[in-house]
PDB file of C-alpha atoms in Angstrom:
ATOM      1  CA  ARG R  10       0.000   0.000   0.000  1.00 62.00           C
ATOM      2  CA  VAL R  11       2.843   2.394   0.813  1.00 61.00           C
ATOM      3  CA  LEU R  12       4.426   1.750  -2.575  1.00 70.00           C
ATOM      4  CA  GLU R  13       1.122   2.338  -4.371  1.00 74.00           C
ATOM      5  CA  GLU R  14       0.660   5.652  -2.573  1.00 75.00           C
ATOM      6  CA  GLU R  15       4.205   6.656  -3.504  1.00 77.00           C
ATOM      7  CA  ILE R  16       3.780   6.089  -7.229  1.00 74.00           C
ATOM      8  CA  THR R  17       0.339   7.724  -7.168  1.00 80.00           C
ATOM      9  CA  ALA R  18       1.891  10.839  -5.638  1.00 78.00           C
ATOM     10  CA  TYR R  19       4.743  10.718  -8.173  1.00 73.00           C
ATOM     11  CA  LEU R  20       2.413  10.391 -11.181  1.00 76.00           C
ATOM     12  CA  GLU R  21      -0.127  12.787  -9.615  1.00 75.00           C
ATOM     13  CA  ALA R  22      -2.860  10.382 -10.674  1.00 76.00           C
ATOM     14  CA  GLY R  23      -4.368   7.136  -9.496  1.00 75.00           C
ATOM     15  CA  THR R  24      -4.831   4.018 -11.607  1.00 73.00           C
ATOM     16  CA  TYR R  25      -7.146   4.768 -14.581  1.00 71.00           C
ATOM     17  CA  GLU R  26      -7.671   8.311 -13.256  1.00 75.00           C
ATOM     18  CA  CYS R  27      -8.153  10.988 -15.916  1.00 80.00           C
ATOM     19  CA  THR R  28      -6.548  14.278 -14.924  1.00 77.00           C
ATOM     20  CA  ASP R  29      -4.580  17.080 -16.575  1.00 77.00           C
ATOM     21  CA  LYS R  30      -1.976  16.843 -13.817  1.00 76.00           C
ATOM     22  CA  ARG R  31      -0.946  13.293 -14.733  1.00 81.00           C
ATOM     23  CA  ASN R  32       2.855  12.988 -14.836  1.00 78.00           C
ATOM     24  CA  GLY R  33       3.096   9.594 -16.533  1.00 79.00           C
ATOM     25  CA  TYR R  34       1.680   6.075 -16.564  1.00 79.00           C
ATOM     26  CA  ARG R  35       2.216   2.886 -14.610  1.00 81.00           C
ATOM     27  CA  ASN R  36       4.112   0.033 -16.221  1.00 77.00           C
ATOM     28  CA  GLY R  37       3.714  -3.046 -14.043  1.00 81.00           C
ATOM     29  CA  TYR R  38       5.947  -4.120 -11.181  1.00 82.00           C
ATOM     30  CA  LYS R  39       9.445  -5.369 -10.482  1.00 80.00           C
ATOM     31  CA  PRO R  40      10.476  -7.649  -7.596  1.00 81.00           C
ATOM     32  CA  ARG R  41      12.746  -6.222  -4.900  1.00 76.00           C
ATOM     33  CA  THR R  42      14.090  -7.773  -1.719  1.00 74.00           C
ATOM     34  CA  LEU R  43      14.283  -5.755   1.475  1.00 68.00           C
ATOM     35  CA  LYS R  44      16.751  -7.253   3.926  1.00 64.00           C
ATOM     36  CA  THR R  45      15.930  -6.639   7.570  1.00 61.00           C
ATOM     37  CA  ARG R  46      17.309  -7.893  10.852  1.00 56.00           C
ATOM     38  CA  VAL R  47      14.233 -10.059  11.244  1.00 51.00           C
ATOM     39  CA  GLY R  48      14.335 -11.603   7.776  1.00 54.00           C
ATOM     40  CA  ARG R  49      13.874 -10.861   4.075  1.00 63.00           C
ATOM     41  CA  LEU R  50      10.777  -9.176   2.659  1.00 63.00           C
ATOM     42  CA  GLU R  51       9.888  -9.833  -0.968  1.00 71.00           C
ATOM     43  CA  LEU R  52       8.199  -6.733  -2.416  1.00 73.00           C
ATOM     44  CA  MET R  53       6.667  -5.871  -5.783  1.00 77.00           C
ATOM     45  CA  VAL R  54       7.714  -2.303  -6.573  1.00 78.00           C
ATOM     46  CA  PRO R  55       5.557  -0.419  -9.115  1.00 80.00           C
ATOM     47  CA  LYS R  56       7.222   1.039 -12.229  1.00 82.00           C
ATOM     48  CA  ASP R  57       6.387   3.924 -14.541  1.00 81.00           C
ATOM     49  CA  ARG R  58       6.808   3.853 -18.326  1.00 81.00           C
ATOM     50  CA  GLU R  59       9.725   6.303 -18.298  1.00 80.00           C
ATOM     51  CA  GLY R  60      11.580   4.303 -15.648  1.00 78.00           C
ATOM     52  CA  ARG R  61      12.168   7.349 -13.452  1.00 78.00           C
ATOM     53  CA  PHE R  62      10.144   6.424 -10.380  1.00 78.00           C
ATOM     54  CA  GLN R  63      12.319   5.564  -7.361  1.00 74.00           C
ATOM     55  CA  THR R  64      10.715   4.498  -4.104  1.00 73.00           C
ATOM     56  CA  GLU R  65      11.920   6.062  -0.856  1.00 67.00           C
ATOM     57  CA  LEU R  66      10.679   3.090   1.164  1.00 63.00           C
ATOM     58  CA  PHE R  67      14.067   1.382   1.387  1.00 63.00           C
ATOM     59  CA  GLU R  68      15.880   4.525   2.533  1.00 63.00           C
ATOM     60  CA  ARG R  69      13.175   5.346   5.078  1.00 59.00           C
ATOM     61  CA  TYR R  70      13.227   1.801   6.400  1.00 58.00           C
ATOM     62  CA  GLN R  71      17.001   1.904   6.853  1.00 59.00           C
ATOM     63  CA  ARG R  72      16.684   5.103   8.905  1.00 57.00           C
ATOM     64  CA  ASN R  73      13.864   3.649  11.009  1.00 56.00           C
ATOM     65  CA  GLU R  74      15.678   0.346  11.484  1.00 62.00           C
ATOM     66  CA  LYS R  75      18.785   2.188  12.659  1.00 62.00           C
ATOM     67  CA  ALA R  76      16.704   4.090  15.222  1.00 62.00           C
ATOM     68  CA  LEU R  77      15.084   0.830  16.360  1.00 63.00           C
ATOM     69  CA  THR R  78      18.482  -0.851  16.648  1.00 67.00           C
ATOM     70  CA  LEU R  79      19.803   1.998  18.802  1.00 66.00           C
ATOM     71  CA  ALA R  80      16.693   1.805  20.999  1.00 70.00           C
ATOM     72  CA  ILE R  81      17.155  -1.950  21.471  1.00 68.00           C
ATOM     73  CA  MET R  82      20.807  -1.452  22.419  1.00 67.00           C
ATOM     74  CA  GLU R  83      19.879   1.305  24.862  1.00 68.00           C
ATOM     75  CA  MET R  84      17.301  -0.928  26.556  1.00 71.00           C
ATOM     76  CA  TYR R  85      19.848  -3.724  26.847  1.00 65.00           C
ATOM     77  CA  ILE R  86      22.474  -1.363  28.293  1.00 63.00           C
ATOM     78  CA  GLN R  87      19.954  -0.100  30.856  1.00 64.00           C
ATOM     79  CA  GLY R  88      19.534  -3.649  32.113  1.00 65.00           C
ATOM     80  CA  VAL R  89      16.294  -4.621  30.365  1.00 70.00           C
ATOM     81  CA  SER R  90      16.289  -8.381  29.798  1.00 69.00           C
ATOM     82  CA  THR R  91      16.315  -9.788  26.265  1.00 66.00           C
ATOM     83  CA  ARG R  92      12.891 -11.330  26.949  1.00 72.00           C
ATOM     84  CA  LYS R  93      11.417  -7.933  27.861  1.00 74.00           C
ATOM     85  CA  VAL R  94      13.095  -6.226  24.882  1.00 69.00           C
ATOM     86  CA  LYS R  95      11.504  -8.832  22.607  1.00 68.00           C
ATOM     87  CA  LYS R  96       8.078  -8.185  24.142  1.00 71.00           C
ATOM     88  CA  ILE R  97       8.417  -4.381  23.859  1.00 66.00           C
ATOM     89  CA  THR R  98       9.382  -4.457  20.170  1.00 65.00           C
ATOM     90  CA  GLU R  99       6.488  -6.797  19.391  1.00 64.00           C
ATOM     91  CA  GLU R 100       3.941  -4.579  21.164  1.00 62.00           C
ATOM     92  CA  LEU R 101       5.219  -1.223  19.870  1.00 56.00           C
ATOM     93  CA  CYS R 102       6.478  -2.086  16.388  1.00 54.00           C
ATOM     94  CA  GLY R 103       4.757  -5.330  15.486  1.00 54.00           C
ATOM     95  CA  LEU R 104       8.189  -6.876  14.879  1.00 56.00           C
ATOM     96  CA  GLU R 105       9.028 -10.319  16.173  1.00 59.00           C
ATOM     97  CA  ILE R 106      12.656 -10.014  17.241  1.00 62.00           C
ATOM     98  CA  SER R 107      14.059 -13.059  18.980  1.00 64.00           C
ATOM     99  CA  ARG R 108      16.095 -12.960  22.175  1.00 64.00           C
ATOM    100  CA  SER R 109      19.099 -14.265  20.236  1.00 69.00           C
ATOM    101  CA  GLN R 110      18.809 -11.343  17.779  1.00 66.00           C
ATOM    102  CA  VAL R 111      18.781  -8.871  20.676  1.00 65.00           C
ATOM    103  CA  SER R 112      21.901 -10.525  22.068  1.00 68.00           C
ATOM    104  CA  HIS R 113      23.525 -10.414  18.620  1.00 68.00           C
ATOM    105  CA  LEU R 114      22.900  -6.665  18.320  1.00 66.00           C
ATOM    106  CA  SER R 115      24.360  -6.115  21.773  1.00 67.00           C
ATOM    107  CA  LYS R 116      27.413  -8.194  20.890  1.00 70.00           C
ATOM    108  CA  GLY R 117      28.061  -5.892  17.931  1.00 68.00           C
ATOM    109  CA  LEU R 118      27.892  -2.930  20.292  1.00 70.00           C
ATOM    110  CA  ASP R 119      30.377  -4.622  22.644  1.00 74.00           C
ATOM    111  CA  GLU R 120      32.839  -5.000  19.760  1.00 78.00           C
ATOM    112  CA  GLU R 121      32.589  -1.306  18.847  1.00 80.00           C
ATOM    113  CA  ILE R 122      33.112  -0.274  22.464  1.00 81.00           C
ATOM    114  CA  ALA R 123      36.145  -2.561  22.743  1.00 86.00           C
ATOM    115  CA  LEU R 124      37.724  -0.851  19.718  1.00 89.00           C
ATOM    116  CA  TRP R 125      37.019   2.589  21.193  1.00 89.00           C
ATOM    117  CA  ARG R 126      38.463   1.650  24.586  1.00 90.00           C
ATOM    118  CA  SER R 127      41.685   0.332  23.058  1.00 92.00           C
ATOM    119  CA  ARG R 128      42.263   3.193  20.602  1.00 93.00           C
ATOM    120  CA  PRO R 129      45.744   4.762  20.760  1.00 94.00           C
ATOM    121  CA  LEU R 130      46.133   8.196  22.374  1.00 94.00           C
ATOM    122  CA  LYS R 131      48.224  10.234  19.964  1.00 91.00           C
ATOM    123  CA  LYS R 132      47.923  13.725  21.489  1.00 91.00           C
ATOM    124  CA  ALA R 133      49.354  15.134  24.695  1.00 95.00           C
ATOM    125  CA  TYR R 134      46.890  15.768  27.513  1.00 96.00           C
ATOM    126  CA  PRO R 135      48.359  18.203  30.075  1.00 96.00           C
ATOM    127  CA  TYR R 136      45.220  17.985  32.228  1.00 96.00           C
ATOM    128  CA  LEU R 137      43.268  14.956  33.367  1.00 95.00           C
ATOM    129  CA  VAL R 138      39.928  14.949  35.159  1.00 94.00           C
ATOM    130  CA  VAL R 139      39.221  11.640  36.874  1.00 93.00           C
ATOM    131  CA  ASP R 140      36.024  10.618  38.602  1.00 90.00           C
ATOM    132  CA  ALA R 141      34.001   7.621  39.695  1.00 86.00           C
ATOM    133  CA  ARG R 142      30.300   6.880  39.879  1.00 85.00           C
ATOM    134  CA  TYR R 143      28.089   3.859  40.428  1.00 82.00           C
ATOM    135  CA  GLU R 144      25.818   2.421  37.754  1.00 79.00           C
ATOM    136  CA  HIS R 145      23.770  -0.715  37.218  1.00 74.00           C
ATOM    137  CA  ILE R 146      25.876  -3.069  35.095  1.00 71.00           C
ATOM    138  CA  ARG R 147      24.763  -6.231  33.328  1.00 66.00           C
ATOM    139  CA  SER R 148      26.986  -9.153  34.289  1.00 67.00           C
ATOM    140  CA  GLY R 149      25.887 -12.397  32.677  1.00 65.00           C
ATOM    141  CA  PHE R 150      22.212 -12.805  33.496  1.00 67.00           C
ATOM    142  CA  HIS R 151      22.268 -10.383  36.417  1.00 72.00           C
ATOM    143  CA  VAL R 152      22.330  -6.604  36.860  1.00 73.00           C
ATOM    144  CA  THR R 153      24.471  -5.322  39.731  1.00 77.00           C
ATOM    145  CA  SER R 154      25.693  -1.952  40.978  1.00 79.00           C
ATOM    146  CA  GLN R 155      29.357  -1.416  40.151  1.00 80.00           C
ATOM    147  CA  GLY R 156      31.807   1.441  40.199  1.00 82.00           C
ATOM    148  CA  ILE R 157      32.496   3.233  36.913  1.00 87.00           C
ATOM    149  CA  LEU R 158      35.881   4.938  36.615  1.00 90.00           C
ATOM    150  CA  LEU R 159      36.154   7.770  34.092  1.00 92.00           C
ATOM    151  CA  VAL R 160      39.112   9.749  32.789  1.00 94.00           C
ATOM    152  CA  VAL R 161      38.711  12.910  30.714  1.00 95.00           C
ATOM    153  CA  GLY R 162      41.744  14.387  28.999  1.00 95.00           C
ATOM    154  CA  ILE R 163      42.134  18.069  28.117  1.00 95.00           C
ATOM    155  CA  SER R 164      44.537  18.652  25.257  1.00 93.00           C
ATOM    156  CA  GLU R 165      46.865  21.611  24.779  1.00 91.00           C
ATOM    157  CA  ASP R 166      44.268  23.369  22.615  1.00 91.00           C
ATOM    158  CA  GLY R 167      41.596  23.004  25.321  1.00 92.00           C
ATOM    159  CA  HIS R 168      39.700  20.148  23.681  1.00 93.00           C
ATOM    160  CA  ARG R 169      38.046  17.722  26.114  1.00 94.00           C
ATOM    161  CA  GLU R 170      37.997  14.028  25.294  1.00 94.00           C
ATOM    162  CA  LEU R 171      36.735  11.037  27.225  1.00 94.00           C
ATOM    163  CA  LEU R 172      39.801   8.806  27.259  1.00 95.00           C
ATOM    164  CA  GLY R 173      38.190   5.761  28.754  1.00 93.00           C
ATOM    165  CA  VAL R 174      35.589   4.154  30.975  1.00 91.00           C
ATOM    166  CA  TRP R 175      36.247   1.215  33.271  1.00 89.00           C
ATOM    167  CA  HIS R 176      34.071  -0.729  35.680  1.00 83.00           C
ATOM    168  CA  ALA R 177      35.508  -1.929  38.968  1.00 82.00           C
ATOM    169  CA  ASP R 178      34.240  -3.503  42.169  1.00 76.00           C
ATOM    170  CA  SER R 179      35.649  -0.576  44.146  1.00 74.00           C
ATOM    171  CA  GLU R 180      37.593   2.689  43.790  1.00 76.00           C
ATOM    172  CA  ASN R 181      40.682   1.318  45.494  1.00 80.00           C
ATOM    173  CA  GLU R 182      44.301   2.055  44.682  1.00 84.00           C
ATOM    174  CA  GLN R 183      44.733  -1.079  42.571  1.00 86.00           C
ATOM    175  CA  SER R 184      41.757  -0.173  40.354  1.00 87.00           C
ATOM    176  CA  TRP R 185      43.137   3.284  39.592  1.00 88.00           C
ATOM    177  CA  THR R 186      46.648   1.878  39.109  1.00 90.00           C
ATOM    178  CA  ASP R 187      45.279  -0.464  36.445  1.00 92.00           C
ATOM    179  CA  VAL R 188      43.478   2.459  34.765  1.00 92.00           C
ATOM    180  CA  PHE R 189      46.574   4.661  34.520  1.00 93.00           C
ATOM    181  CA  ARG R 190      48.751   1.733  33.449  1.00 94.00           C
ATOM    182  CA  GLU R 191      46.375   1.028  30.571  1.00 95.00           C
ATOM    183  CA  LEU R 192      46.283   4.704  29.560  1.00 95.00           C
ATOM    184  CA  LYS R 193      50.077   4.814  29.529  1.00 95.00           C
ATOM    185  CA  GLU R 194      50.204   1.691  27.357  1.00 95.00           C
ATOM    186  CA  ARG R 195      47.805   3.391  24.924  1.00 95.00           C
ATOM    187  CA  GLY R 196      50.164   6.364  24.632  1.00 95.00           C
ATOM    188  CA  LEU R 197      49.091   8.842  27.323  1.00 95.00           C
ATOM    189  CA  LYS R 198      51.731  11.571  27.636  1.00 94.00           C
ATOM    190  CA  GLY R 199      52.349  15.164  28.675  1.00 94.00           C
ATOM    191  CA  VAL R 200      50.277  15.029  31.883  1.00 93.00           C
ATOM    192  CA  GLU R 201      50.946  17.977  34.229  1.00 94.00           C
ATOM    193  CA  TYR R 202      47.843  18.178  36.432  1.00 93.00           C
ATOM    194  CA  VAL R 203      45.271  15.643  37.608  1.00 91.00           C
ATOM    195  CA  VAL R 204      41.961  16.869  39.020  1.00 91.00           C
ATOM    196  CA  SER R 205      39.871  14.529  41.167  1.00 87.00           C
ATOM    197  CA  ASP R 206      37.628  14.266  44.189  1.00 81.00           C
ATOM    198  CA  ASP R 207      38.958  12.918  47.466  1.00 74.00           C
ATOM    199  CA  HIS R 208      38.923   9.285  46.317  1.00 66.00           C
ATOM    200  CA  SER R 209      40.782   7.016  48.719  1.00 66.00           C
ATOM    201  CA  GLY R 210      42.390   5.169  45.832  1.00 65.00           C
ATOM    202  CA  LEU R 211      43.845   8.366  44.354  1.00 68.00           C
ATOM    203  CA  VAL R 212      45.116  10.443  47.275  1.00 61.00           C
TER     204      VAL R 212
END
């Protein structure tokens, strides 16, 4: 139905409609396959005689699917179980996404985060701002409260950059030692000042 409405708007006339505004004529259909994360959809896309009609359905779907994928990842990060994510997408979107597909999407996110966390630090950061907070973290099939250690670097030109995020059972000296050792291995250099709260593991 969406495709029919698209070509009607493009031709400015419905099937067999007589109007001075008509911009062309229909010329049958052509098969197209729309690949989605929940399977393949076989569609019959209408054509016009001049061959100029191009549907926007595929582009719109890709944008919507990207938004849905980000929403699923956000729910998973916030500790929503794969079973509940599956139920939410079915009720709101009418899409049957399996628990394994939710886990697969989240695995892809984990890989991207791993690349970001291990990226080399090529600039000098004279100033570091370090802090810790507690968040609910998914660990296996459980969600627990864990410490999150953050380090923000300020470069010589004043640009702020989040250098890394780590989760730890506590904010002890060993946890922060591991953080700074990893930053040094990634190329951290030029540090002159470190700003932090009165964390027992830092002072």
